[in-house]
Coordinates of N, CA and C and ligand atoms in Angstrom, one line a residue:
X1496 N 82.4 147.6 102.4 CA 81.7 146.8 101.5 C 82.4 145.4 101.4
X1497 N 81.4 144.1 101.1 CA 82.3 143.1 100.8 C 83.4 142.9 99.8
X1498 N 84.3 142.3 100.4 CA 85.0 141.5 98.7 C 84.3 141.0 97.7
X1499 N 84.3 141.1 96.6 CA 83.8 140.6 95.8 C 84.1 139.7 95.0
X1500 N 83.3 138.3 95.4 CA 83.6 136.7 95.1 C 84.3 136.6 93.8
X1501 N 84.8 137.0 92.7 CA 85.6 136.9 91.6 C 86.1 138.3 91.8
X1502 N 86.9 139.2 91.3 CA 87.4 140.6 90.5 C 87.7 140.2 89.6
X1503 N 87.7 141.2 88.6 CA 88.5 140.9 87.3 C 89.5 140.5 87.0
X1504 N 90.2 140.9 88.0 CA 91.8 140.2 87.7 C 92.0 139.3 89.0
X1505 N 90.8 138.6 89.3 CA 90.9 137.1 90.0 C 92.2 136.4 89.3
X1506 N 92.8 135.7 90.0 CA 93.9 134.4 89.1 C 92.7 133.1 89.1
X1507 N 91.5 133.2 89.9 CA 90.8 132.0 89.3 C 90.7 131.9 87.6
X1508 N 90.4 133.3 87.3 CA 90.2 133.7 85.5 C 91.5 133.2 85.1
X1509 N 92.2 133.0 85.3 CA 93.4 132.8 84.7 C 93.1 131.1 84.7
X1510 N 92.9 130.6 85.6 CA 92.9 128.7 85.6 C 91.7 129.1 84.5
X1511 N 90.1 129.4 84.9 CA 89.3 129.3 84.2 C 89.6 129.5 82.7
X1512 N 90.3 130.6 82.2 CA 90.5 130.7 80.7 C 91.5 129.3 79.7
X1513 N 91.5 128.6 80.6 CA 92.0 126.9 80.3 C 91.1 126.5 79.9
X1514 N 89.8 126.3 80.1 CA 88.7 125.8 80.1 C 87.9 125.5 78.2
X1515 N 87.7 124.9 78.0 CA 86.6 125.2 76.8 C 85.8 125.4 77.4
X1516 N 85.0 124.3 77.8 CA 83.8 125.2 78.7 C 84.1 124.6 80.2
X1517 N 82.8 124.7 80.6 CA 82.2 124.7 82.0 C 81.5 123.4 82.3
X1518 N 81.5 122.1 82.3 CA 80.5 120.8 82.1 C 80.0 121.4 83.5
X1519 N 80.2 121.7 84.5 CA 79.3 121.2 85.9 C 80.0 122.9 86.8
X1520 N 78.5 123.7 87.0 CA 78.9 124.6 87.8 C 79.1 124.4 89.4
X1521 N 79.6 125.6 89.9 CA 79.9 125.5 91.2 C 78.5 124.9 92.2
X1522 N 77.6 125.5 91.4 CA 76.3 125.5 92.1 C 75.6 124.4 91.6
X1523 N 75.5 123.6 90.2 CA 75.3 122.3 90.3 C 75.9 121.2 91.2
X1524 N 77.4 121.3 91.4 CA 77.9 120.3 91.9 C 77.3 120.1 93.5
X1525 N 77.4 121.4 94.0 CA 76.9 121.3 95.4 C 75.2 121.0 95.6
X1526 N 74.2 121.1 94.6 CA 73.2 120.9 95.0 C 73.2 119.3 94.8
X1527 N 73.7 118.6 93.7 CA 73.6 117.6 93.8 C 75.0 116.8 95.1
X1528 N 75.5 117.0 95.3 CA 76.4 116.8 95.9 C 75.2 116.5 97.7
X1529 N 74.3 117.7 97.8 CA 73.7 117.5 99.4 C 72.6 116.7 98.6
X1530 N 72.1 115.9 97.6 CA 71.3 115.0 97.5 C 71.9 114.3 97.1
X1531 N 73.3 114.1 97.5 CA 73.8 112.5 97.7 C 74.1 112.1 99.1
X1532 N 74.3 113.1 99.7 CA 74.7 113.3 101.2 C 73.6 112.9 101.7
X1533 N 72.4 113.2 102.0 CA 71.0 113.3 102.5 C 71.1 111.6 101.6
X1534 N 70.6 111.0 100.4 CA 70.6 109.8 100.1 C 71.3 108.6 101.1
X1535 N 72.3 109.3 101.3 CA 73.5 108.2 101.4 C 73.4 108.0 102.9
X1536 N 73.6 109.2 104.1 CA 73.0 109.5 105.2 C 71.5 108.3 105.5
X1537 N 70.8 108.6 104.6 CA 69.6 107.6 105.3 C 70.0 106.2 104.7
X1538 N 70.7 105.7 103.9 CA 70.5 104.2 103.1 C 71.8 103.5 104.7
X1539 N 72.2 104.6 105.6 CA 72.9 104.2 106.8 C 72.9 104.4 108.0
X1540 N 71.2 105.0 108.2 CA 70.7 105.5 109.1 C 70.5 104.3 110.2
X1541 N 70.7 102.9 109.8 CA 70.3 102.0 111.2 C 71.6 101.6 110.9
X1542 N 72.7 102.1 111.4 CA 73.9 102.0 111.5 C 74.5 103.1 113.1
X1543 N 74.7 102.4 113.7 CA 74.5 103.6 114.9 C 75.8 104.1 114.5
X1544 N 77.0 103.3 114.6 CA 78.2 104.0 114.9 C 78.9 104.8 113.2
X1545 N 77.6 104.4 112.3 CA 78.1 105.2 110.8 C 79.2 104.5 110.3
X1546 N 79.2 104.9 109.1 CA 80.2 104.0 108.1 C 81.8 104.7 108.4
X1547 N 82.7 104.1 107.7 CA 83.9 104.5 107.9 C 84.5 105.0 106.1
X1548 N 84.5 106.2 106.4 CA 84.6 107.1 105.2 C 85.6 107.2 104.6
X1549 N 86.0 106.7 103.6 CA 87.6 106.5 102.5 C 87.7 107.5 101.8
X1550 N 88.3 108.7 101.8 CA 88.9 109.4 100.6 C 90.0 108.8 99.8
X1551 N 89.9 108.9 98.5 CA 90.9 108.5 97.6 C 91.5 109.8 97.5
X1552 N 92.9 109.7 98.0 CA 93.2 110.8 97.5 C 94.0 110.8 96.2
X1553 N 94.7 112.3 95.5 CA 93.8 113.3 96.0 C 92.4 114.1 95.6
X1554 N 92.4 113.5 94.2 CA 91.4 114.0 93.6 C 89.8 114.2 94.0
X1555 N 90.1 113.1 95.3 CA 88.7 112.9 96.0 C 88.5 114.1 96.8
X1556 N 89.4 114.7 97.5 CA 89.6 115.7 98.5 C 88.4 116.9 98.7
X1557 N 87.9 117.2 97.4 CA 86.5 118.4 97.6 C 85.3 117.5 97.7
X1558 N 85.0 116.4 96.9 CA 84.2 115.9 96.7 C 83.8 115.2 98.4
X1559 N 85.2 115.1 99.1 CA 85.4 114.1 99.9 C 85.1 115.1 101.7
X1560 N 85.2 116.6 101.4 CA 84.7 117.3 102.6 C 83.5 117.7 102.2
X1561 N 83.1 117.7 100.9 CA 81.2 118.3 100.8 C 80.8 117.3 101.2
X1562 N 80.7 116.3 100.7 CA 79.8 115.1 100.7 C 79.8 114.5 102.1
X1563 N 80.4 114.8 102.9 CA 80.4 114.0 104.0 C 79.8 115.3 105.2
X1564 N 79.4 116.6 105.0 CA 79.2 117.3 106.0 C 77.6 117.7 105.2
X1565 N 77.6 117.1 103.6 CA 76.1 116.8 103.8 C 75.7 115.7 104.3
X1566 N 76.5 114.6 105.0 CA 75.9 113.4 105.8 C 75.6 113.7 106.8
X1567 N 74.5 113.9 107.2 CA 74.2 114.5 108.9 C 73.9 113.0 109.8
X1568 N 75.2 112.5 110.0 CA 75.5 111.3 110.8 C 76.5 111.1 111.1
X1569 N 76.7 110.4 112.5 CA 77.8 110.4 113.0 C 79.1 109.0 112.0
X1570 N 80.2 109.5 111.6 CA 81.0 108.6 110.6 C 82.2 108.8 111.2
X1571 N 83.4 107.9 111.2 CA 84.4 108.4 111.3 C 85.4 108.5 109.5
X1572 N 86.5 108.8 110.0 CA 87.1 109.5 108.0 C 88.6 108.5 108.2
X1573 N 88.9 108.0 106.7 CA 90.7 107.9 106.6 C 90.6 107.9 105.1
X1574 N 92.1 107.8 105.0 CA 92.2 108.4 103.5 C 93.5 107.1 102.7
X1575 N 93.2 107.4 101.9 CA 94.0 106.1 101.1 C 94.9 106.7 99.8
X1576 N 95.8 106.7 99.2 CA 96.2 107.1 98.0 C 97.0 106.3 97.4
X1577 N 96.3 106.2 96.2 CA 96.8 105.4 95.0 C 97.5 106.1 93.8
X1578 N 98.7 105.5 93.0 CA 99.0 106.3 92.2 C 98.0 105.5 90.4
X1579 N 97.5 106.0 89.9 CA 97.1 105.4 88.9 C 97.6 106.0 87.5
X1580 N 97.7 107.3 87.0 CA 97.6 107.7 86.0 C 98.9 108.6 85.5
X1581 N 100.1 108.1 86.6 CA 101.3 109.4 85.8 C 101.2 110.3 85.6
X1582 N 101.5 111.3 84.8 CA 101.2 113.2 85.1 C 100.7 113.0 83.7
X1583 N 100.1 112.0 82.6 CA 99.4 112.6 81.5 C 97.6 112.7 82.1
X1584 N 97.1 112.2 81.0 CA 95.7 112.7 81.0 C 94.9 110.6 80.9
X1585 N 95.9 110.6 80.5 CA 94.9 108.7 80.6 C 95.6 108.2 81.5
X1586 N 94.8 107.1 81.8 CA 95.3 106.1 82.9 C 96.3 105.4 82.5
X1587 N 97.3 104.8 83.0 CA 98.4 103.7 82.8 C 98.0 102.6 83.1
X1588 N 97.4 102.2 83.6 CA 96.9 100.9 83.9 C 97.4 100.8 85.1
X1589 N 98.7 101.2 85.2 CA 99.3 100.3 86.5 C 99.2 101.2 87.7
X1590 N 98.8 100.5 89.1 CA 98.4 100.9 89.9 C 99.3 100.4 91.0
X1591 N 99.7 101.4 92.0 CA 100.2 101.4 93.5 C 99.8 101.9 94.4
X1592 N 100.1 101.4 95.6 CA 99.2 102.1 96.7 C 100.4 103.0 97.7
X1593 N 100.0 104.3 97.5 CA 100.8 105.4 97.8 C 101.1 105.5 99.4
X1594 N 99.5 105.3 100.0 CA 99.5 105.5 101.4 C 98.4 105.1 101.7
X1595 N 98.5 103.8 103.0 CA 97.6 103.0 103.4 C 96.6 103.5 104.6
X1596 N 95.5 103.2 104.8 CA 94.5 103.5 105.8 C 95.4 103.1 107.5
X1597 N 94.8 104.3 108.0 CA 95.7 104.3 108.9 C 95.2 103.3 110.2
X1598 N 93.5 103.1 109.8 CA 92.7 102.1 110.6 C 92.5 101.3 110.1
X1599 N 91.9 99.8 111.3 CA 91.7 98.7 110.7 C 90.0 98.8 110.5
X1600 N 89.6 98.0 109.5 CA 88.1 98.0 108.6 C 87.0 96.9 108.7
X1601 N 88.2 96.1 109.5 CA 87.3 94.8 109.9 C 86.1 95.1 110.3
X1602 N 84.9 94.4 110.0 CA 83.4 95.1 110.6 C 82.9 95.8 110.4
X1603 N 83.6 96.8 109.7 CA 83.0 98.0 109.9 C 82.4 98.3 108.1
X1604 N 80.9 99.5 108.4 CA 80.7 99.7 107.3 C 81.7 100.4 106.1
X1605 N 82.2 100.5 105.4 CA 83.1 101.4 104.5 C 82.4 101.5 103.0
X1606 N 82.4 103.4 103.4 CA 82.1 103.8 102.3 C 83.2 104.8 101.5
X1607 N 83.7 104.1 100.2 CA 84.8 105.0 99.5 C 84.1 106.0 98.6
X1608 N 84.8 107.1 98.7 CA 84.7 107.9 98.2 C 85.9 108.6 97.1
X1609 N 85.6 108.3 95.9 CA 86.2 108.8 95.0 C 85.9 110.0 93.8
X1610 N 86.7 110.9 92.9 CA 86.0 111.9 92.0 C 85.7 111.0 90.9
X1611 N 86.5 110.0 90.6 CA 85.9 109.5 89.1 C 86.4 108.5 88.6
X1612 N 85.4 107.7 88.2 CA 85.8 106.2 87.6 C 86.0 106.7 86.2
X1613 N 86.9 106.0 85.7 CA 87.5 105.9 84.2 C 87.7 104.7 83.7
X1614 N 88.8 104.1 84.0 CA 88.8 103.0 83.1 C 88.5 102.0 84.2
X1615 N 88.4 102.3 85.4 CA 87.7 101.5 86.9 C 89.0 100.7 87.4
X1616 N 90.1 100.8 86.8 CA 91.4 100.1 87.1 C 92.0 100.2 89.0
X1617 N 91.4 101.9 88.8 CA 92.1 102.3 90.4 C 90.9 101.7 91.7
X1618 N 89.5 102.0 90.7 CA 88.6 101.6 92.4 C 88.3 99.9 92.4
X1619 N 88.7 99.4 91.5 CA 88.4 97.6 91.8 C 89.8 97.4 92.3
X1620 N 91.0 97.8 92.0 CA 92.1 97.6 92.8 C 91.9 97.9 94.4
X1621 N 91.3 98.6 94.6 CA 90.7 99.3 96.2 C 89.8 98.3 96.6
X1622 N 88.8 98.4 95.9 CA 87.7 97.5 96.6 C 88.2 96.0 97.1
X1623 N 89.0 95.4 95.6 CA 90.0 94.2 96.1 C 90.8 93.9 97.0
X1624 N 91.3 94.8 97.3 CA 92.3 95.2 98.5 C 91.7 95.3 99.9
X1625 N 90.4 96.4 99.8 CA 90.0 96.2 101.1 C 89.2 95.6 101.5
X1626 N 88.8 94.2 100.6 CA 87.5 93.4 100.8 C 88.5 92.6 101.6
X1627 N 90.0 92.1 101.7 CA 90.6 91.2 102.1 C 90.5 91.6 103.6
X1628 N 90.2 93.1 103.9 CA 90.4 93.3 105.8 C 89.1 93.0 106.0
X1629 N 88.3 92.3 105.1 CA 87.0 91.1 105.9 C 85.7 92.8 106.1
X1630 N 85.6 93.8 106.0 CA 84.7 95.4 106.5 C 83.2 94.6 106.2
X1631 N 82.3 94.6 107.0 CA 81.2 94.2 106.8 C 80.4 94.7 105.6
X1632 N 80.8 95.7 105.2 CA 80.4 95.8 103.4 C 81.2 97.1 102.7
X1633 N 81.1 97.0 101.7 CA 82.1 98.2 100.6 C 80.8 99.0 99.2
X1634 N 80.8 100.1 100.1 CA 80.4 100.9 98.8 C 81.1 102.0 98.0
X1635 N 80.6 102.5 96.8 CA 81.3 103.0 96.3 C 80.4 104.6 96.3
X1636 N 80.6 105.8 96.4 CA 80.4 107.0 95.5 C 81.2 107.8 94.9
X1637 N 81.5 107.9 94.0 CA 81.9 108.8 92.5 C 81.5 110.0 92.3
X1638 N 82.2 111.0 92.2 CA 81.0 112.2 92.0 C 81.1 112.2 90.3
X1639 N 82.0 111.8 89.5 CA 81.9 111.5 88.0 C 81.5 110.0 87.9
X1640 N 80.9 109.8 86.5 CA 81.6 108.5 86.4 C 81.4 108.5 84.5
X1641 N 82.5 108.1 84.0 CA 82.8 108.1 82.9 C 82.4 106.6 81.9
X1642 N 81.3 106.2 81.8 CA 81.3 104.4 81.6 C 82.0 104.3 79.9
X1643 N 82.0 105.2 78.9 CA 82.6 104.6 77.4 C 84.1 104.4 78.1
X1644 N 84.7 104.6 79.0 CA 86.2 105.1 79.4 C 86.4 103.4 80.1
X1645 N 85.5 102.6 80.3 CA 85.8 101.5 81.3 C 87.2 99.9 80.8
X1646 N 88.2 99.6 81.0 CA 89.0 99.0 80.8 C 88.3 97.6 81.7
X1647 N 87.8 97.9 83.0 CA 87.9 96.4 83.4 C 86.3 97.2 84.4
X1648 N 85.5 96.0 84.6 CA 84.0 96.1 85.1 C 83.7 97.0 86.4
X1649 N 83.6 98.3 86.6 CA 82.8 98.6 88.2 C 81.8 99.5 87.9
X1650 N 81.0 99.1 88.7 CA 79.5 100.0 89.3 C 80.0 100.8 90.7
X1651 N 79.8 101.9 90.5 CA 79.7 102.4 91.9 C 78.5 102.6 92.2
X1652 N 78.1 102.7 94.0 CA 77.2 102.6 94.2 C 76.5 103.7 93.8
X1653 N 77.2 105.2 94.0 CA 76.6 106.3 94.3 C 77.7 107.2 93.1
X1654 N 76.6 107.4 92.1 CA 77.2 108.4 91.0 C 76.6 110.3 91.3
X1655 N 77.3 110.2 90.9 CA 77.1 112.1 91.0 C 76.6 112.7 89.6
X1656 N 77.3 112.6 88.5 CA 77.2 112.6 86.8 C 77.8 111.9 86.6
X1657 N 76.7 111.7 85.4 CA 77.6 110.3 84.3 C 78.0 111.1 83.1
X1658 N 79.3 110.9 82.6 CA 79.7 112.3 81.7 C 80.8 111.6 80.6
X1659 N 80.2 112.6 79.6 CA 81.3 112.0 78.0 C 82.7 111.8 78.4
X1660 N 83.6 111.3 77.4 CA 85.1 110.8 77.4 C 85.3 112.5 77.0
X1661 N 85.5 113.1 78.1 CA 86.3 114.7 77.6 C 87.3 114.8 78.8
X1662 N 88.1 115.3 79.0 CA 89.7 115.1 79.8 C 88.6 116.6 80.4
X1663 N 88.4 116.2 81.9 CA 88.0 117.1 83.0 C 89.0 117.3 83.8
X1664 N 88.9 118.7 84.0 CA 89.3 119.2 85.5 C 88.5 120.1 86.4
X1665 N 89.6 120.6 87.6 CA 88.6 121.3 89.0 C 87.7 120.4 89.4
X1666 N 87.2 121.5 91.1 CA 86.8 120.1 92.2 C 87.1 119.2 92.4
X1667 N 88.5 119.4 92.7 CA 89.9 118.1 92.9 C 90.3 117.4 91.8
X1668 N 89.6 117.4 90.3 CA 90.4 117.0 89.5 C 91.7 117.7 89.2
X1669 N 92.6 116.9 88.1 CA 94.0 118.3 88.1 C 94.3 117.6 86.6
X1670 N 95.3 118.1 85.9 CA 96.1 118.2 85.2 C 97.6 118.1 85.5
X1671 N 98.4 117.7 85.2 CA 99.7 118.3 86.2 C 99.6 118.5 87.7
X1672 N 98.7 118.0 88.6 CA 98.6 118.7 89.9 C 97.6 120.2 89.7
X1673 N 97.1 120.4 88.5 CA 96.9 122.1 88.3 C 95.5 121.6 88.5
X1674 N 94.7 123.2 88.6 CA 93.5 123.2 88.5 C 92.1 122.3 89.9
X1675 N 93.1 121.9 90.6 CA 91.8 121.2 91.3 C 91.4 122.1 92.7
X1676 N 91.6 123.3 92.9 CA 91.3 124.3 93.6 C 89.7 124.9 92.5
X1677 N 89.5 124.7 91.1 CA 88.5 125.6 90.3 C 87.1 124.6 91.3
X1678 N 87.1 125.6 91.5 CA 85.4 125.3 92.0 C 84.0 124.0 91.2
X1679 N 84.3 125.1 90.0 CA 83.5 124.1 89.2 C 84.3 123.1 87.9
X1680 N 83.5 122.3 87.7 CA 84.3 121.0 86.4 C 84.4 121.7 85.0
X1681 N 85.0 121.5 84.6 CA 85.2 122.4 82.7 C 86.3 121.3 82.2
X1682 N 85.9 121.4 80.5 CA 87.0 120.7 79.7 C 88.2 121.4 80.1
X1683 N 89.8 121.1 79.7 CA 90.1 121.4 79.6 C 90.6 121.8 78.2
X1684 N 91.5 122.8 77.3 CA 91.4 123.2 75.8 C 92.7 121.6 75.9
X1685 N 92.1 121.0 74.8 CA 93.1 119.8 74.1 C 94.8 120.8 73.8
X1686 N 95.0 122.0 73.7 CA 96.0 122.4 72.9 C 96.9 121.8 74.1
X1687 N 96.2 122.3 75.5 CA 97.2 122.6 76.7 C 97.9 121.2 77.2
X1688 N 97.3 120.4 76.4 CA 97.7 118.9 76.7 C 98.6 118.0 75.6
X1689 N 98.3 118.6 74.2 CA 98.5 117.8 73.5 C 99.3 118.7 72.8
X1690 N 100.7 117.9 72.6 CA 102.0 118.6 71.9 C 102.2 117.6 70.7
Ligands
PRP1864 C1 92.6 109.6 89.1 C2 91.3 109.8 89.7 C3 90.9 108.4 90.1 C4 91.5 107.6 89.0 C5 90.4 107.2 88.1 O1 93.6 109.6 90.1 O2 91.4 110.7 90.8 O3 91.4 108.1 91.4 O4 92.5 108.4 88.4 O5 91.0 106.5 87.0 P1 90.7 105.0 86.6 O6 89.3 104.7 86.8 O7 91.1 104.9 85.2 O8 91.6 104.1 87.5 P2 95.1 109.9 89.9 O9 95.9 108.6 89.9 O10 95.3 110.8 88.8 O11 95.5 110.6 91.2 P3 94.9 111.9 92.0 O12 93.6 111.4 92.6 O13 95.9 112.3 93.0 O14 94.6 113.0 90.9

């Protein structure tokens, strides 16, 4: 017989019982996730050689292999990492760039791919940064986007959900590094954060 996709004494239950709730199941994220892929896929369909695909890491990392294997077009991938937010739960404002693209962007289309705008500090730092290697255009998709949370102005192009000021994790979100293996998005309980 098969395994059976949870047991009881799964250790996912164990991350999940962190949770207050559940904001976005496994099975929402991925249906909308392939009707962004299929969107995003045709808005670059007279693009022969396909856009050049930015993961933010790491939080971008699930959002950043769904989304791109719902793009049925040929793309190539690199990855960028920024530090923005220290090990709490808010942003710091201050931003560094951890690890730079390993390609050059000149000309080419680039599409960044991040899990979530907050105060927008981390993706206009990006977009600023890589509008200077001249890439013949910069879009943005989000699979969150949080707009009460905004410190300084961004639109991304391509939102996933637009969702209240509640401290998320899972599907590459984290806590401490924790939780971004849970499949699906859930609050996390305020006790676990707040001392
Ligand atoms: C988080 C998140 C976004 C950014 C959003 O990254 O993944 O990149 O903060 O916040 P902002 O809009 O307020 O700038 P973090 O720095 O925690 O790193 P991570 O992706 O490795 O979790």
């Amino acid at each position: 017989m098969d395994k059976l996709y949870r047991e009881p004494e799964d250790k996912l239950d164990i991350m999940e019982a962190d949770l207050e709730c559940v904001l976005l199941t496994d099975e929402q994220i991925q249906r909308r996730v392939k009707d962004l892929g299929a969107q995003i896929a045709g808005d670059y369909a007279d693009n022969g050689q396909g856009p050049v695909v930015i993961g933010i890491l790491k939080g971008a990392a699930m959002f950043f292999a769904d989304l791109t294997r719902a793009m049925h077009m040929p793309l190539t991938m690199d990855f960028i990492s920024i530090s923005s937010y220290g090990g709490g739960t808010k942003s710091s404002g201050e931003v560094s760039l951890k690890k730079d693209l390993d390609g050059a962007i000149e000309g080419y289309d680039v599409l960044l791919i991040e899990d979530i705008v907050d105060s927008g500090v981390t993706l206009s730092y990006i977009v600023r940064l890589l509008q200077a290697r001249k890439p013949r255009s910069i879009k943005v998709a989000a699979l969150l986007d949080k707009p009460s949370r905004r410190r300084v102005p961004f639109k991304a192009d391509y939102v996933g959900f637009e969702i209240e000021d509640k401290f998320v994790v899972g599907y590459g979100l984290d806590f401490n590094q924790k939780y971004r293996n849970l499949p699906m998005i859930g609050v996390l309980k305020p006790e676990l954060y707040m001392n």
